[in-house]
Coordinates of C-alpha atoms in Angstrom, one line a residue:
Chain A
X1 CA -18.9 -46.5 -70.5
X2 CA -16.1 -47.2 -73.2
X3 CA -14.2 -44.0 -73.4
X4 CA -11.6 -45.6 -75.6
X5 CA -12.6 -48.1 -78.2
X6 CA -10.7 -50.4 -80.5
X7 CA -13.3 -51.9 -82.6
X8 CA -11.2 -54.5 -84.3
X9 CA -10.4 -57.4 -82.0
X10 CA -7.9 -58.8 -84.5
X11 CA -6.0 -57.9 -87.7
X12 CA -4.0 -60.0 -90.0
X13 CA -1.3 -58.4 -92.2
X14 CA 1.2 -59.8 -94.6
X15 CA 4.8 -59.3 -93.7
X16 CA 6.2 -56.2 -95.3
X17 CA 2.9 -54.5 -95.8
X18 CA 1.6 -51.7 -93.6
X19 CA -0.4 -52.4 -90.4
X20 CA -3.1 -49.9 -89.4
X21 CA -4.5 -50.1 -86.0
X22 CA -7.3 -47.8 -85.1
X23 CA -8.7 -46.3 -81.9
X24 CA -11.6 -44.0 -81.1
X25 CA -12.3 -42.0 -77.9
X26 CA -15.3 -40.2 -76.6
X27 CA -13.9 -38.1 -73.8
X28 CA -12.8 -34.7 -75.2
X29 CA -10.8 -34.0 -72.0
X30 CA -8.2 -36.6 -73.2
X31 CA -5.1 -34.8 -74.4
X32 CA -2.4 -37.4 -74.4
X33 CA -2.5 -40.8 -76.1
X34 CA -0.3 -43.8 -75.9
X35 CA 0.1 -47.1 -77.7
X36 CA 1.3 -50.2 -75.9
X37 CA 2.3 -53.5 -77.3
X38 CA 1.7 -56.6 -75.2
X39 CA 3.0 -60.2 -75.6
X40 CA 1.4 -63.1 -73.8
X41 CA 2.4 -63.4 -70.1
X42 CA 4.2 -60.0 -70.2
X43 CA 3.2 -56.6 -69.1
X44 CA 2.3 -53.8 -71.7
X45 CA 5.4 -52.1 -73.2
X46 CA 5.3 -48.5 -74.3
X47 CA 5.5 -48.0 -78.2
X48 CA 4.7 -44.4 -79.0
X49 CA 2.7 -41.5 -77.8
X50 CA 1.1 -38.3 -79.1
X51 CA 0.0 -35.1 -77.5
X52 CA -3.3 -33.5 -78.6
X53 CA -1.3 -30.4 -79.8
X54 CA 0.1 -32.6 -82.6
X55 CA -1.5 -34.6 -85.4
X56 CA 1.4 -36.9 -86.1
X57 CA 4.4 -38.5 -84.3
X58 CA 6.8 -40.8 -85.8
X59 CA 9.4 -43.2 -84.4
X60 CA 11.1 -45.5 -86.8
X61 CA 8.6 -47.9 -88.3
X62 CA 5.8 -46.6 -86.0
X63 CA 3.8 -43.5 -86.7
X64 CA 0.7 -42.3 -84.8
X65 CA -1.8 -40.1 -86.3
X66 CA -4.3 -38.0 -84.3
X67 CA -7.6 -36.5 -85.7
X68 CA -9.0 -34.5 -82.9
X69 CA -12.1 -33.4 -84.7
X70 CA -13.0 -37.1 -85.3
X71 CA -11.7 -38.2 -81.9
X72 CA -9.7 -40.9 -83.7
X73 CA -6.1 -42.1 -83.7
X74 CA -4.3 -44.7 -85.7
X75 CA -1.1 -46.5 -85.4
X76 CA 0.8 -47.3 -88.6
X77 CA 3.6 -49.9 -88.7
X78 CA 5.5 -50.1 -91.9
X79 CA 7.0 -52.4 -92.9
X80 CA 5.3 -55.0 -90.7
X81 CA 7.6 -57.7 -89.2
X82 CA 6.8 -61.1 -87.6
X83 CA 7.9 -59.7 -84.3
X84 CA 5.3 -57.2 -84.5
X85 CA 2.6 -59.9 -83.8
X86 CA 1.2 -59.0 -80.5
X87 CA -1.9 -57.3 -78.9
X88 CA -1.8 -53.5 -79.4
X89 CA -3.5 -51.3 -76.7
X90 CA -4.5 -47.7 -77.2
X91 CA -4.6 -45.7 -73.9
X92 CA -5.6 -42.2 -73.2
X93 CA -5.1 -39.8 -70.3
X94 CA -5.5 -36.2 -69.3
X95 CA -2.2 -34.5 -68.9
X96 CA -1.4 -32.9 -65.5
X97 CA -3.8 -35.1 -63.8
X98 CA -2.8 -38.2 -61.9
X99 CA -2.1 -39.9 -65.3
X100 CA -4.6 -42.7 -64.9
X101 CA -4.6 -44.5 -68.3
X102 CA -7.9 -45.4 -69.9
X103 CA -7.4 -48.4 -72.1
X104 CA -9.0 -49.7 -75.2
X105 CA -9.8 -53.5 -75.5
X106 CA -6.8 -54.2 -77.7
X107 CA -6.3 -55.4 -81.2
X108 CA -4.4 -58.6 -81.8
X109 CA -2.1 -58.2 -84.7
X110 CA -0.9 -61.2 -86.6
X111 CA 1.8 -60.8 -89.2
X112 CA 1.8 -63.6 -91.8
X113 CA 5.1 -64.6 -93.3
Chain B
X1 CA 17.1 -50.4 -68.1
X2 CA 15.1 -49.8 -64.9
X3 CA 12.2 -52.0 -64.5
X4 CA 9.1 -52.7 -62.3
X5 CA 9.2 -56.0 -60.6
X6 CA 6.2 -58.0 -59.5
X7 CA 6.0 -61.1 -57.3
X8 CA 4.7 -63.7 -57.4
X9 CA 4.3 -64.3 -61.1
X10 CA 1.3 -66.7 -60.4
X11 CA -0.7 -67.0 -57.2
X12 CA -3.4 -69.5 -56.7
X13 CA -5.7 -68.9 -53.7
X14 CA -9.0 -70.3 -52.3
X15 CA -12.1 -68.1 -52.4
X16 CA -12.4 -66.0 -49.3
X17 CA -8.6 -66.0 -48.5
X18 CA -6.6 -62.9 -48.4
X19 CA -3.8 -62.2 -51.0
X20 CA -1.0 -59.7 -51.2
X21 CA 0.5 -58.9 -54.6
X22 CA 3.9 -57.2 -54.4
X23 CA 5.5 -54.7 -56.6
X24 CA 8.9 -52.9 -56.5
X25 CA 8.4 -49.7 -58.7
X26 CA 11.4 -47.9 -60.4
X27 CA 13.2 -46.2 -57.6
X28 CA 12.9 -42.5 -58.6
X29 CA 9.3 -42.7 -59.7
X30 CA 6.6 -41.0 -57.6
X31 CA 3.4 -42.3 -59.0
X32 CA 2.2 -45.9 -58.6
X33 CA -0.6 -47.7 -60.1
X34 CA -2.4 -51.0 -60.2
X35 CA -4.3 -52.3 -63.2
X36 CA -5.9 -55.7 -63.9
X37 CA -6.8 -57.6 -67.0
X38 CA -9.5 -60.3 -66.7
X39 CA -8.8 -63.0 -69.3
X40 CA -10.0 -61.9 -72.7
X41 CA -11.0 -58.5 -71.5
X42 CA -9.5 -55.0 -71.5
X43 CA -6.9 -53.7 -69.1
X44 CA -8.8 -51.8 -66.3
X45 CA -7.5 -49.1 -63.9
X46 CA -7.8 -49.9 -60.2
X47 CA -5.9 -47.3 -58.2
X48 CA -3.3 -44.7 -58.3
X49 CA -1.0 -43.8 -55.3
X50 CA 1.0 -40.7 -54.8
X51 CA 2.7 -39.1 -51.8
X52 CA 1.7 -42.1 -49.6
X53 CA -1.9 -41.9 -50.3
X54 CA -4.5 -43.0 -52.8
X55 CA -5.0 -40.3 -55.4
X56 CA -7.7 -41.9 -57.5
X57 CA -9.5 -45.3 -57.6
X58 CA -12.0 -47.0 -59.8
X59 CA -15.4 -48.6 -59.0
X60 CA -13.6 -51.9 -59.0
X61 CA -11.4 -50.9 -56.1
X62 CA -14.0 -51.4 -53.3
X63 CA -13.5 -52.1 -49.6
X64 CA -11.9 -55.5 -50.3
X65 CA -8.9 -53.8 -51.8
X66 CA -6.2 -51.8 -50.3
X67 CA -2.7 -50.7 -51.2
X68 CA 0.3 -49.8 -49.1
X69 CA 3.9 -48.7 -49.5
X70 CA 5.1 -50.2 -46.3
X71 CA 8.9 -49.5 -46.6
X72 CA 9.5 -46.9 -49.2
X73 CA 10.4 -49.5 -51.9
X74 CA 7.5 -52.0 -52.0
X75 CA 4.1 -51.2 -53.3
X76 CA 1.5 -53.8 -52.4
X77 CA -2.1 -54.6 -53.4
X78 CA -4.1 -56.5 -50.8
X79 CA -7.4 -58.3 -51.5
X80 CA -9.0 -59.2 -48.2
X81 CA -11.4 -61.9 -49.1
X82 CA -11.0 -63.1 -52.7
X83 CA -13.9 -63.8 -55.0
X84 CA -13.9 -65.9 -58.1
X85 CA -14.2 -62.9 -60.2
X86 CA -11.0 -61.5 -58.9
X87 CA -9.2 -63.9 -61.0
X88 CA -7.2 -61.8 -63.4
X89 CA -3.7 -60.6 -64.3
X90 CA -2.7 -57.8 -62.1
X91 CA -0.3 -55.2 -63.4
X92 CA 1.7 -52.8 -61.3
X93 CA 3.1 -49.6 -63.0
X94 CA 5.1 -46.6 -61.9
X95 CA 5.7 -43.3 -63.5
X96 CA 7.8 -40.1 -63.1
X97 CA 5.5 -37.3 -64.1
X98 CA 8.4 -34.9 -64.1
X99 CA 10.1 -37.0 -66.7
X100 CA 10.4 -35.5 -70.2
X101 CA 10.3 -38.9 -71.7
X102 CA 7.6 -39.6 -74.2
X103 CA 5.6 -41.8 -71.9
X104 CA 6.5 -40.0 -68.7
X105 CA 8.5 -43.1 -67.9
X106 CA 5.3 -45.1 -67.4
X107 CA 6.6 -48.5 -66.9
X108 CA 4.6 -51.7 -66.2
X109 CA 5.7 -54.8 -64.5
X110 CA 5.2 -58.2 -66.1
X111 CA 2.1 -59.0 -63.9
X112 CA 0.9 -61.5 -61.3
X113 CA -1.7 -64.0 -62.5
X114 CA -4.2 -64.5 -59.7
X115 CA -6.3 -67.5 -59.8
X116 CA -9.1 -67.9 -57.3
X117 CA -10.5 -71.4 -56.9

């Protein structure tokens, strides 16, 4: 039962352009969403999050958009930089629970020079 | 910046042997977690631990698995009799639900790569 889906296993973007990573979810109980970045041989590192009461959250080059009616969120990175090349995971949880994260399968982002 | 420490970074064990994976969470955190990622697959939740007991566990976390916080600082995952399919990267995480930070201070260790041969 894939409650969180990232349908693109990989994405290639030119340096300086916008990277858009997508995530869909099926569980309407989810009310908090997080994006993590993962380099090989390292643990996931937190990037940005959004609560279901918002539709947008921005932090520097990273913006997350949430469309609750479509159960869809996206991460925008602009401008994309070579150091952004990594695997990006979308995760969801139910606030005020034990904060178990449900993960998507990840999207490998490759930034081309 | 506080971090979650995991040891060892790589463990090779024979099938049927017991392994203990160790984690030192961030000191003022209250919730502790184990996740695993089989090579090429998604990160999967194993178990959460709060107030010295398991608060939730997944179907993966069967009787072969156990967790313990033996001394108030370490948080361990034990696999009693390892199987080939237990080979994966195991991540420990801790969080402070009372934190006002954007991710509740949810911090992951760098992982232990377990290889069962």
